[in-house]
Amino acid sequence: MSNVPILQLQNVGKTFGGLRAVDQLSLTVESGEIVGLIGPNGAGKTTVFNCVTQFYKDYDGDILFQNKEGQIVNLRDYKVTQVISQGLARTFQNVELVKDLSIIDNLLIGGHYEFTTGIVQHIFMTPKARREERQMRQKAETILESLGILHLKDFYVAGQPYGILKKIEIARTLMSDPKLIILDEPAAGLNDQETDELEQIIRQIKKDYNVTILLIEHDMGFVMNLCDRVCAINFGRFLAFDTPEMIQKNQAVIEAYLGGDNV
Ligand SMILES: Nc1ncnc2c1ncn2[C@@H]1O[C@H](COP(=O)(O)OP(=O)(O)OP(=O)(O)O)[C@@H](O)[C@H]1O
């Protein structure tokens, strides 16, 4: 870990009607860490992610990000569709892939914004467009190979088991050369073997692709095994941010979980 902040939430808040879903939340994620964001149901985790990824724009406070060029940018200045070009990619709780396309085509869609050639050049398949397509395809194959699913590249996404879908989603994020990947409940719906495999994959991509990982997850075993640090929130407010060992001993965190139906 290099102790360089890649993401800084400064007094972030978000209200739905009269409900304060996120309240004055400040936290810093260092470059190269795997950080878990935990909290009981309704604690505000998804809302935090939606603020960071700019799905919500009407939040209070600031969210600073060290982009691909190493500049600190305020994510508020970017639309939800633009944050990926800054180096921030995400996966979704309910896997969002194009089911009627092949696995490799789903990755090519993930890398589309890196094409310098436009639609007309692609329609007429100019030499430059062909070259770019070839390079992207090669990149996609390298990523699929590193995740152990290259042999499936020409299969449709539809009908693939959940464990494979999660891998494809992670593979697709890598097409954009992200610096930070946000994973929304990556282990949800996976069996024990798939969860173990996913843990290995996340560790491996962190190392091989030099990415920082921020994830929300309800599977505490997974979070505590995988994460370097864990941030706990409740009622949208900061509770603690520490190593997994310390978080498990933290009285405020224990009470937050024991106080609800989330034991
Ligand atoms: N779009 C919305 N409109 C109104 N209220 C919302 C909306 N999204 C979330 N909330 C409310 O904000 C609070 C935080 O919800 P959020 O989904 O962020 O929590 P969470 O920690 O991700 O929960 P879970 O672990 O159950 O997914 C909850 O009380 C929820 O009902």
Short mmCIF file of C-alpha atoms and ligand atoms in Angstrom, two decimals:
data_model
loop_
_atom_site.label_atom_id
_atom_site.label_comp_id
_atom_site.label_asym_id
_atom_site.label_seq_id
_atom_site.Cartn_x
_atom_site.Cartn_y
_atom_site.Cartn_z
CA MET A 1 0.00 0.00 0.00
CA SER A 2 1.35 3.36 -0.94
CA ASN A 3 -0.61 5.59 1.47
CA VAL A 4 -1.71 7.87 -1.32
CA PRO A 5 -5.40 8.71 -1.07
CA ILE A 6 -7.26 7.63 -4.19
CA LEU A 7 -10.73 8.47 -2.90
CA GLN A 8 -11.77 10.98 -0.28
CA LEU A 9 -15.31 11.51 0.90
CA GLN A 10 -15.63 14.83 2.68
CA ASN A 11 -18.78 15.35 4.74
CA VAL A 12 -20.94 13.53 2.21
CA GLY A 13 -24.67 13.61 2.85
CA LYS A 14 -27.77 12.53 0.95
CA THR A 15 -31.43 12.96 1.85
CA PHE A 16 -34.49 11.19 0.45
CA GLY A 17 -37.54 13.24 1.39
CA GLY A 18 -37.20 13.53 5.16
CA LEU A 19 -34.76 10.64 5.50
CA ARG A 20 -31.07 11.32 5.96
CA ALA A 21 -29.66 8.22 4.22
CA VAL A 22 -26.04 9.40 4.42
CA ASP A 23 -24.96 11.93 7.01
CA GLN A 24 -21.69 13.88 7.17
CA LEU A 25 -19.67 10.87 6.04
CA SER A 26 -15.93 11.37 5.65
CA LEU A 27 -13.47 8.63 4.76
CA THR A 28 -10.29 8.12 2.80
CA VAL A 29 -9.35 5.08 0.69
CA GLU A 30 -5.63 4.68 0.05
CA SER A 31 -4.24 3.58 -3.28
CA GLY A 32 -3.79 -0.20 -3.49
CA GLU A 33 -6.12 -1.14 -0.63
CA ILE A 34 -9.08 -3.47 -0.61
CA VAL A 35 -11.69 -1.68 1.49
CA GLY A 36 -15.05 -3.06 2.59
CA LEU A 37 -18.01 -0.82 3.40
CA ILE A 38 -20.29 -2.59 5.85
CA GLY A 39 -23.37 -1.77 7.89
CA PRO A 40 -26.76 -3.26 8.75
CA ASN A 41 -29.59 -3.24 6.19
CA GLY A 42 -30.54 0.31 5.28
CA ALA A 43 -27.31 1.75 6.72
CA GLY A 44 -26.69 3.78 3.57
CA LYS A 45 -24.03 1.71 1.80
CA THR A 46 -25.66 1.66 -1.64
CA THR A 47 -26.47 5.34 -1.34
CA VAL A 48 -22.78 6.06 -0.67
CA PHE A 49 -21.82 4.08 -3.79
CA ASN A 50 -24.43 5.92 -5.83
CA CYS A 51 -23.00 9.25 -4.69
CA VAL A 52 -19.41 8.20 -5.46
CA THR A 53 -20.33 6.95 -8.94
CA GLN A 54 -22.35 10.14 -9.54
CA PHE A 55 -25.62 8.26 -10.07
CA TYR A 56 -26.87 10.77 -7.50
CA LYS A 57 -25.74 14.32 -8.08
CA ASP A 58 -27.70 16.06 -5.34
CA TYR A 59 -25.49 15.04 -2.43
CA ASP A 60 -23.78 17.35 0.05
CA GLY A 61 -20.04 17.51 0.53
CA ASP A 62 -17.29 16.56 -1.88
CA ILE A 63 -15.89 13.35 -3.31
CA LEU A 64 -12.30 13.70 -4.47
CA PHE A 65 -10.64 11.11 -6.70
CA GLN A 66 -7.10 10.68 -7.97
CA ASN A 67 -7.70 10.03 -11.66
CA LYS A 68 -5.70 8.11 -14.27
CA GLU A 69 -3.44 11.10 -14.85
CA GLY A 70 -2.72 11.35 -11.13
CA GLN A 71 -4.74 14.55 -10.78
CA ILE A 72 -7.14 15.05 -7.89
CA VAL A 73 -10.56 15.74 -9.38
CA ASN A 74 -13.90 16.47 -7.75
CA LEU A 75 -16.20 13.73 -9.05
CA ARG A 76 -19.11 16.16 -8.86
CA ASP A 77 -17.70 17.74 -12.04
CA TYR A 78 -18.31 14.51 -13.99
CA LYS A 79 -21.49 12.84 -15.17
CA VAL A 80 -22.24 9.24 -14.24
CA THR A 81 -21.15 8.24 -17.76
CA GLN A 82 -17.87 10.15 -17.50
CA VAL A 83 -16.41 8.81 -14.25
CA ILE A 84 -15.19 5.69 -16.06
CA SER A 85 -12.88 7.80 -18.21
CA GLN A 86 -11.36 9.19 -15.00
CA GLY A 87 -10.51 5.66 -13.84
CA LEU A 88 -13.51 4.64 -11.75
CA ALA A 89 -15.38 1.49 -12.76
CA ARG A 90 -18.12 -0.44 -10.96
CA THR A 91 -20.08 -3.67 -10.94
CA PHE A 92 -23.73 -3.99 -9.97
CA GLN A 93 -25.56 -5.99 -7.32
CA ASN A 94 -27.83 -7.51 -9.99
CA VAL A 95 -25.15 -8.22 -12.61
CA GLU A 96 -25.72 -5.89 -15.56
CA LEU A 97 -24.50 -7.56 -18.73
CA VAL A 98 -25.92 -7.83 -22.26
CA LYS A 99 -27.26 -11.36 -22.10
CA ASP A 100 -27.77 -11.83 -25.84
CA LEU A 101 -24.16 -11.06 -26.65
CA SER A 102 -21.09 -13.24 -26.29
CA ILE A 103 -18.84 -12.84 -23.28
CA ILE A 104 -16.08 -11.23 -25.32
CA ASP A 105 -18.51 -8.79 -26.92
CA ASN A 106 -19.61 -7.72 -23.45
CA LEU A 107 -15.99 -6.87 -22.71
CA LEU A 108 -15.61 -5.00 -25.99
CA ILE A 109 -18.61 -2.88 -25.03
CA GLY A 110 -16.83 -2.16 -21.73
CA GLY A 111 -13.81 -0.90 -23.65
CA HIS A 112 -15.71 1.01 -26.32
CA TYR A 113 -14.98 4.47 -25.01
CA GLU A 114 -11.24 3.86 -25.43
CA PHE A 115 -11.67 3.62 -29.20
CA THR A 116 -10.31 6.70 -30.93
CA THR A 117 -12.04 5.76 -34.18
CA GLY A 118 -15.66 6.84 -34.62
CA ILE A 119 -18.78 5.01 -35.72
CA VAL A 120 -18.33 5.85 -39.42
CA GLN A 121 -14.82 4.41 -39.44
CA HIS A 122 -16.20 1.29 -37.79
CA ILE A 123 -19.09 0.95 -40.26
CA PHE A 124 -16.60 1.10 -43.15
CA MET A 125 -14.02 -0.89 -41.17
CA THR A 126 -11.12 1.38 -42.04
CA PRO A 127 -7.62 -0.03 -41.40
CA LYS A 128 -7.36 2.08 -38.21
CA ALA A 129 -10.72 0.83 -36.96
CA ARG A 130 -9.70 -2.75 -37.74
CA ARG A 131 -6.40 -2.29 -35.90
CA GLU A 132 -8.11 -0.82 -32.85
CA GLU A 133 -10.69 -3.59 -32.79
CA ARG A 134 -7.90 -6.18 -32.98
CA GLN A 135 -6.05 -4.54 -30.07
CA MET A 136 -9.21 -4.37 -27.96
CA ARG A 137 -10.02 -8.00 -28.70
CA GLN A 138 -6.51 -8.98 -27.64
CA LYS A 139 -6.83 -6.98 -24.45
CA ALA A 140 -10.20 -8.63 -23.72
CA GLU A 141 -8.70 -12.08 -24.29
CA THR A 142 -5.77 -11.35 -21.96
CA ILE A 143 -8.20 -10.22 -19.24
CA LEU A 144 -10.45 -13.26 -19.73
CA GLU A 145 -7.42 -15.52 -19.56
CA SER A 146 -6.25 -13.95 -16.30
CA LEU A 147 -9.69 -14.64 -14.84
CA GLY A 148 -9.65 -18.21 -16.14
CA ILE A 149 -12.63 -17.86 -18.50
CA LEU A 150 -10.99 -17.38 -21.90
CA HIS A 151 -12.37 -20.76 -23.05
CA LEU A 152 -15.89 -19.32 -22.65
CA LYS A 153 -15.31 -16.15 -24.67
CA ASP A 154 -17.64 -16.98 -27.58
CA PHE A 155 -20.48 -18.28 -25.42
CA TYR A 156 -23.52 -16.14 -24.80
CA VAL A 157 -23.78 -14.52 -21.41
CA ALA A 158 -27.33 -15.87 -21.07
CA GLY A 159 -27.37 -19.18 -19.23
CA GLN A 160 -23.96 -18.79 -17.58
CA PRO A 161 -23.81 -19.60 -13.87
CA TYR A 162 -23.73 -16.72 -11.42
CA GLY A 163 -20.06 -17.29 -10.55
CA ILE A 164 -19.11 -16.80 -14.21
CA LEU A 165 -21.35 -13.72 -14.57
CA LYS A 166 -19.56 -12.07 -11.65
CA LYS A 167 -16.21 -12.81 -13.30
CA ILE A 168 -17.40 -11.33 -16.61
CA GLU A 169 -18.52 -8.16 -14.83
CA ILE A 170 -15.14 -7.79 -13.16
CA ALA A 171 -13.40 -8.54 -16.47
CA ARG A 172 -15.46 -5.82 -18.14
CA THR A 173 -14.40 -3.22 -15.57
CA LEU A 174 -10.75 -4.02 -16.36
CA MET A 175 -11.27 -3.06 -20.02
CA SER A 176 -11.38 0.61 -18.98
CA ASP A 177 -7.98 0.44 -17.20
CA PRO A 178 -9.55 1.54 -13.92
CA LYS A 179 -7.65 2.77 -10.89
CA LEU A 180 -10.55 2.11 -8.54
CA ILE A 181 -13.13 -0.65 -8.91
CA ILE A 182 -16.30 -0.48 -6.87
CA LEU A 183 -17.94 -3.86 -6.32
CA ASP A 184 -21.57 -3.93 -5.20
CA GLU A 185 -22.19 -7.15 -3.25
CA PRO A 186 -19.81 -9.27 -5.36
CA ALA A 187 -20.40 -12.44 -3.34
CA ALA A 188 -24.21 -12.24 -3.32
CA GLY A 189 -25.75 -15.39 -4.78
CA LEU A 190 -22.46 -17.32 -4.90
CA ASN A 191 -21.89 -20.71 -3.30
CA ASP A 192 -18.93 -21.28 -0.97
CA GLN A 193 -16.60 -22.49 -3.71
CA GLU A 194 -17.49 -19.58 -6.00
CA THR A 195 -17.01 -17.16 -3.10
CA ASP A 196 -13.51 -18.55 -2.39
CA GLU A 197 -12.67 -18.29 -6.07
CA LEU A 198 -13.92 -14.71 -6.22
CA GLU A 199 -11.76 -13.82 -3.24
CA GLN A 200 -8.69 -15.14 -5.10
CA ILE A 201 -9.67 -13.26 -8.24
CA ILE A 202 -10.08 -9.94 -6.45
CA ARG A 203 -6.68 -10.35 -4.79
CA GLN A 204 -5.14 -11.29 -8.13
CA ILE A 205 -6.57 -8.37 -10.12
CA LYS A 206 -5.52 -5.97 -7.38
CA LYS A 207 -1.95 -7.22 -7.86
CA ASP A 208 -1.89 -7.76 -11.63
CA TYR A 209 -3.78 -4.61 -12.63
CA ASN A 210 -2.64 -2.38 -9.78
CA VAL A 211 -6.17 -1.42 -8.83
CA THR A 212 -7.78 -0.29 -5.60
CA ILE A 213 -10.99 -2.04 -4.58
CA LEU A 214 -13.95 -0.68 -2.63
CA LEU A 215 -16.76 -3.13 -1.99
CA ILE A 216 -20.09 -3.48 -0.23
CA GLU A 217 -20.78 -6.97 1.02
CA HIS A 218 -23.06 -8.68 3.52
CA ASP A 219 -20.95 -11.86 3.69
CA MET A 220 -18.84 -10.96 6.73
CA GLY A 221 -16.49 -13.93 6.34
CA PHE A 222 -15.67 -12.75 2.82
CA VAL A 223 -15.16 -9.13 3.93
CA MET A 224 -12.98 -10.01 6.91
CA ASN A 225 -10.80 -12.44 4.90
CA LEU A 226 -10.33 -10.20 1.90
CA CYS A 227 -10.25 -6.58 3.01
CA ASP A 228 -7.22 -4.66 4.24
CA ARG A 229 -9.52 -2.24 6.04
CA VAL A 230 -13.22 -2.11 6.74
CA CYS A 231 -15.42 0.96 7.15
CA ALA A 232 -18.61 0.48 9.15
CA ILE A 233 -21.57 2.84 8.93
CA ASN A 234 -25.03 2.91 10.46
CA PHE A 235 -27.95 5.27 9.83
CA GLY A 236 -25.73 6.88 7.19
CA ARG A 237 -23.15 7.85 9.78
CA PHE A 238 -19.55 6.84 10.25
CA LEU A 239 -18.97 4.22 12.95
CA ALA A 240 -15.40 2.99 12.51
CA PHE A 241 -12.71 2.42 9.88
CA ASP A 242 -10.07 -0.10 10.84
CA THR A 243 -8.47 -3.46 10.13
CA PRO A 244 -10.88 -6.44 10.04
CA GLU A 245 -9.55 -7.64 13.41
CA MET A 246 -10.20 -4.31 15.10
CA ILE A 247 -13.58 -3.81 13.42
CA GLN A 248 -14.78 -7.15 14.78
CA LYS A 249 -13.89 -5.99 18.29
CA ASN A 250 -15.33 -2.49 17.90
CA GLN A 251 -18.16 -1.94 20.40
CA ALA A 252 -20.10 0.54 18.24
CA VAL A 253 -19.98 -1.88 15.30
CA ILE A 254 -21.07 -4.84 17.42
CA GLU A 255 -23.97 -2.84 18.82
CA ALA A 256 -25.04 -1.64 15.37
CA TYR A 257 -25.33 -5.25 14.20
CA LEU A 258 -26.81 -6.65 17.40
CA GLY A 259 -29.24 -3.76 17.72
CA GLY A 260 -31.16 -4.68 14.56
CA ASP A 261 -32.24 -7.90 12.91
CA ASN A 262 -28.83 -8.32 11.40
CA VAL A 263 -27.04 -10.59 13.83
N1 LIG B 1 -34.20 5.88 -3.96
C1 LIG B 1 -34.56 5.97 -2.68
N2 LIG B 1 -35.65 6.65 -2.30
C2 LIG B 1 -36.00 6.75 -1.00
N3 LIG B 1 -35.32 6.19 0.02
C3 LIG B 1 -34.22 5.49 -0.30
C4 LIG B 1 -33.78 5.34 -1.65
N4 LIG B 1 -32.65 4.59 -1.65
C5 LIG B 1 -32.41 4.29 -0.37
N5 LIG B 1 -33.33 4.83 0.44
C6 LIG B 1 -33.37 4.74 1.91
O1 LIG B 1 -32.12 5.20 2.38
C7 LIG B 1 -31.65 4.37 3.45
C8 LIG B 1 -30.30 3.79 3.05
O2 LIG B 1 -30.54 2.83 2.02
P1 LIG B 1 -29.36 2.06 1.27
O3 LIG B 1 -29.97 1.25 0.20
O4 LIG B 1 -28.30 3.03 0.89
O5 LIG B 1 -28.82 1.15 2.45
P2 LIG B 1 -27.88 -0.14 2.35
O6 LIG B 1 -26.94 -0.03 3.50
O7 LIG B 1 -27.29 -0.25 1.01
O8 LIG B 1 -28.92 -1.28 2.61
P3 LIG B 1 -28.89 -2.83 2.17
O9 LIG B 1 -27.74 -3.45 2.89
O10 LIG B 1 -30.19 -3.37 2.70
O11 LIG B 1 -28.78 -2.89 0.69
C9 LIG B 1 -32.73 3.33 3.70
O12 LIG B 1 -33.54 3.79 4.75
C10 LIG B 1 -33.49 3.29 2.40
O13 LIG B 1 -34.84 2.95 2.61
#
